[in-house]
Coordinates of C-alpha atoms in Angstrom, one line a residue:
Chain S
X1 CA -16.4 8.3 4.5
X2 CA -18.9 10.7 6.0
X3 CA -19.0 14.3 4.9
X4 CA -18.3 17.2 7.3
X5 CA -19.7 20.7 7.4
X6 CA -17.8 23.6 8.9
X7 CA -18.3 27.4 8.9
X8 CA -16.0 29.0 6.3
X9 CA -14.6 31.5 8.7
X10 CA -14.5 32.6 12.4
X11 CA -12.9 35.2 14.5
X12 CA -11.7 35.0 18.1
X13 CA -10.0 37.4 20.5
X14 CA -6.5 36.6 21.7
X15 CA -6.5 34.9 25.1
X16 CA -10.1 33.7 24.7
X17 CA -11.2 30.2 24.0
X18 CA -11.8 29.4 20.3
X19 CA -14.6 27.0 19.7
X20 CA -14.8 25.5 16.2
X21 CA -17.9 23.5 15.3
X22 CA -18.2 20.6 12.9
X23 CA -21.3 18.7 11.7
X24 CA -20.9 15.1 10.6
X25 CA -24.5 13.8 10.7
X26 CA -23.7 10.7 8.5
X27 CA -20.8 9.4 10.6
X28 CA -20.8 5.7 11.1
X29 CA -19.9 3.7 14.2
X30 CA -16.3 3.0 13.3
X31 CA -15.3 6.4 11.9
X32 CA -13.0 8.7 13.9
X33 CA -13.2 12.5 14.0
X34 CA -9.8 14.1 13.2
X35 CA -8.8 17.7 13.4
X36 CA -5.8 19.2 11.5
X37 CA -4.8 22.8 10.9
X38 CA -2.8 24.5 8.2
X39 CA -0.9 27.6 9.0
X40 CA -0.4 29.8 5.9
X41 CA 0.9 27.5 3.2
X42 CA 2.7 25.0 5.4
X43 CA 1.8 21.3 5.4
X44 CA -1.2 20.5 7.6
X45 CA -0.5 19.7 11.3
X46 CA -2.3 17.1 13.3
X47 CA -4.2 18.4 16.3
X48 CA -6.4 15.7 17.9
X49 CA -8.7 12.9 17.1
X50 CA -11.5 10.9 18.8
X51 CA -14.1 8.2 18.4
X52 CA -16.8 8.9 20.9
X53 CA -15.2 10.1 24.1
X54 CA -14.0 13.6 24.7
X55 CA -10.3 14.0 24.2
X56 CA -7.7 16.5 25.4
X57 CA -4.1 17.0 24.6
X58 CA -1.5 19.8 25.0
X59 CA -2.9 21.6 21.9
X60 CA -6.7 21.4 22.2
X61 CA -9.8 19.6 23.5
X62 CA -12.3 17.7 21.3
X63 CA -15.9 17.4 22.4
X64 CA -18.0 14.9 20.5
X65 CA -21.8 14.9 21.1
X66 CA -23.4 11.7 22.4
X67 CA -25.0 10.9 19.1
X68 CA -21.7 11.6 17.4
X69 CA -23.3 13.8 14.8
X70 CA -21.3 16.9 15.6
X71 CA -18.1 17.9 17.5
X72 CA -16.3 21.0 18.7
X73 CA -12.6 21.7 18.7
X74 CA -11.6 24.0 21.6
X75 CA -8.4 26.0 21.7
X76 CA -8.5 27.1 25.4
X77 CA -6.4 30.2 25.2
X78 CA -6.0 31.3 21.6
X79 CA -2.9 33.1 20.5
X80 CA -2.0 34.9 17.3
X81 CA -0.1 31.8 16.2
X82 CA -3.3 29.9 16.2
X83 CA -4.5 31.8 13.1
X84 CA -4.9 29.0 10.5
X85 CA -7.4 27.0 8.5
X86 CA -8.8 24.2 10.6
X87 CA -10.0 21.0 9.0
X88 CA -12.5 18.6 10.6
X89 CA -12.3 15.2 9.0
X90 CA -14.3 12.0 9.5
X91 CA -12.1 9.0 8.7
X92 CA -13.0 5.4 8.5
X93 CA -11.3 3.9 5.5
X94 CA -7.7 4.4 4.9
X95 CA -7.6 7.8 3.2
X96 CA -8.1 11.2 4.8
X97 CA -10.4 13.5 2.8
X98 CA -10.0 17.2 3.5
X99 CA -12.9 19.7 3.0
X100 CA -12.4 23.4 2.8
X101 CA -12.1 23.9 6.6
X102 CA -12.7 26.9 8.8
X103 CA -10.4 29.9 8.5
X104 CA -9.8 31.0 12.1
X105 CA -8.5 34.5 12.7
X106 CA -7.2 35.4 16.1
X107 CA -7.4 39.1 16.7
X108 CA -5.2 41.1 19.2
Chain O
X1 CA 14.9 13.7 12.6
X2 CA 13.8 15.6 9.5
X3 CA 10.3 13.9 9.4
X4 CA 9.0 14.1 5.8
X5 CA 11.3 15.7 3.2
X6 CA 10.1 16.8 -0.2
X7 CA 12.2 17.9 -3.1
X8 CA 12.2 20.2 -4.9
X9 CA 10.4 23.1 -3.0
X10 CA 9.6 25.0 -6.2
X11 CA 9.4 24.0 -9.8
X12 CA 8.4 25.6 -13.1
X13 CA 7.6 23.4 -16.0
X14 CA 6.4 24.0 -19.6
X15 CA 3.3 22.1 -20.8
X16 CA 4.3 18.6 -21.9
X17 CA 7.4 18.3 -19.8
X18 CA 7.8 15.5 -17.3
X19 CA 9.2 15.5 -13.8
X20 CA 9.2 13.5 -10.6
X21 CA 8.5 14.9 -7.1
X22 CA 10.5 13.1 -4.4
X23 CA 9.4 12.3 -0.9
X24 CA 11.3 10.6 1.8
X25 CA 10.4 9.9 5.5
X26 CA 12.7 8.9 8.3
X27 CA 9.8 8.0 10.7
X28 CA 9.7 4.3 9.8
X29 CA 6.0 4.7 8.9
X30 CA 4.2 2.1 6.7
X31 CA 1.8 4.4 4.8
X32 CA 2.6 7.3 2.5
X33 CA 0.4 9.7 0.6
X34 CA 0.4 12.4 -2.1
X35 CA -2.0 15.3 -1.9
X36 CA -2.5 18.4 -4.1
X37 CA -3.9 21.7 -2.9
X38 CA -5.2 24.3 -5.3
X39 CA -5.5 28.0 -4.2
X40 CA -8.2 28.5 -1.6
X41 CA -9.1 24.8 -1.6
X42 CA -8.7 21.8 0.7
X43 CA -6.3 19.0 0.0
X44 CA -7.2 16.3 -2.5
X45 CA -5.7 12.8 -2.4
X46 CA -3.8 11.8 -5.5
X47 CA -2.4 8.4 -4.6
X48 CA -1.5 6.5 -1.5
X49 CA 0.6 3.6 -0.5
X50 CA -0.6 1.5 2.5
X51 CA 2.6 -0.3 2.8
X52 CA 5.8 -1.0 0.8
X53 CA 5.0 -2.6 -2.5
X54 CA 1.4 -1.4 -2.7
X55 CA -0.1 1.8 -4.3
X56 CA -3.8 2.8 -4.7
X57 CA -5.6 5.7 -6.5
X58 CA -7.1 8.5 -4.5
X59 CA -9.6 11.1 -5.6
X60 CA -7.6 12.7 -8.5
X61 CA -5.1 10.2 -9.9
X62 CA -5.4 11.1 -13.6
X63 CA -2.2 12.5 -15.1
X64 CA 0.0 11.1 -12.3
X65 CA 2.0 7.9 -11.5
X66 CA 3.6 6.9 -8.3
X67 CA 6.4 4.6 -7.1
X68 CA 6.9 3.3 -3.6
X69 CA 10.6 2.7 -4.0
X70 CA 11.1 1.4 -0.5
X71 CA 9.7 2.0 2.9
X72 CA 11.2 5.5 3.1
X73 CA 10.5 6.8 -0.4
X74 CA 7.4 7.6 -2.3
X75 CA 7.7 9.5 -5.6
X76 CA 5.1 11.2 -7.8
X77 CA 5.6 11.5 -11.5
X78 CA 4.0 13.8 -14.0
X79 CA 4.6 12.3 -17.5
X80 CA 3.2 15.2 -19.5
X81 CA 2.6 18.3 -17.4
X82 CA -0.5 20.4 -18.0
X83 CA -1.5 23.8 -16.7
X84 CA -4.3 22.2 -14.7
X85 CA -1.6 20.5 -12.6
X86 CA -0.3 23.8 -11.3
X87 CA -0.7 23.3 -7.5
X88 CA 1.1 22.8 -4.2
X89 CA 1.9 19.1 -3.7
X90 CA 2.1 17.6 -0.2
X91 CA 3.5 14.3 0.8
X92 CA 2.5 12.7 4.1
X93 CA 3.1 9.5 6.0
X94 CA 1.4 7.6 8.8
X95 CA 2.2 4.6 11.0
X96 CA -0.9 2.9 9.8
X97 CA -4.4 3.4 8.4
X98 CA -6.0 4.9 11.5
X99 CA -3.0 6.8 12.6
X100 CA -2.3 10.6 12.3
X101 CA -0.6 11.9 9.3
X102 CA 2.7 13.8 9.2
X103 CA 3.1 16.2 6.3
X104 CA 6.1 17.6 4.4
X105 CA 6.4 21.3 3.7
X106 CA 5.2 21.0 0.1
X107 CA 6.3 21.5 -3.5
X108 CA 5.0 24.5 -5.3
X109 CA 4.6 23.5 -9.0
X110 CA 3.7 25.9 -11.8
X111 CA 3.0 24.6 -15.3
X112 CA 3.1 27.2 -18.0

């Protein structure tokens, strides 16, 4: 499975859009990009995933570049409850491999 | 629906003791997983079970055994606990290999 690179931490003001980048330059054609988040010490929570088209659901939007080497998770109106560690994962084979993620802090 | 239930939530062991972490899901999912998370780190896969009756090693299987008892239950056993196994353990399930994972709330294990 391809490796991902994320900034270790980011800050965002409450009510603004939070844009979390992820690089996955070695992604192959059949690998999906998944995003999960972990709030405090709870179990990770699924956010969204995509293959090559942009995706949107009730939680977030996922923008994947045309060459698929990077993606951005967008939380359109961040709230304090969105403070968490966000994991970008490229998944082809069965198992999901987590990196260290981005610690996103939403500031009032 | 409870989703994924892990027991116990907390456990303290002495070095050399054995114990089994239990995981049960009521989502009728085929695949189940065990991860561990050390402080400040991401999750690492210990073992997974693609379907009932099958199990496979993940990144860090040494010191652990698993049993897929039936479709609902997937247990993780530490035969002889070591301080290096102090961690938070998460169980997860998914409908299939390319489906999203649903996680339990974790078991915090300390080995003294």
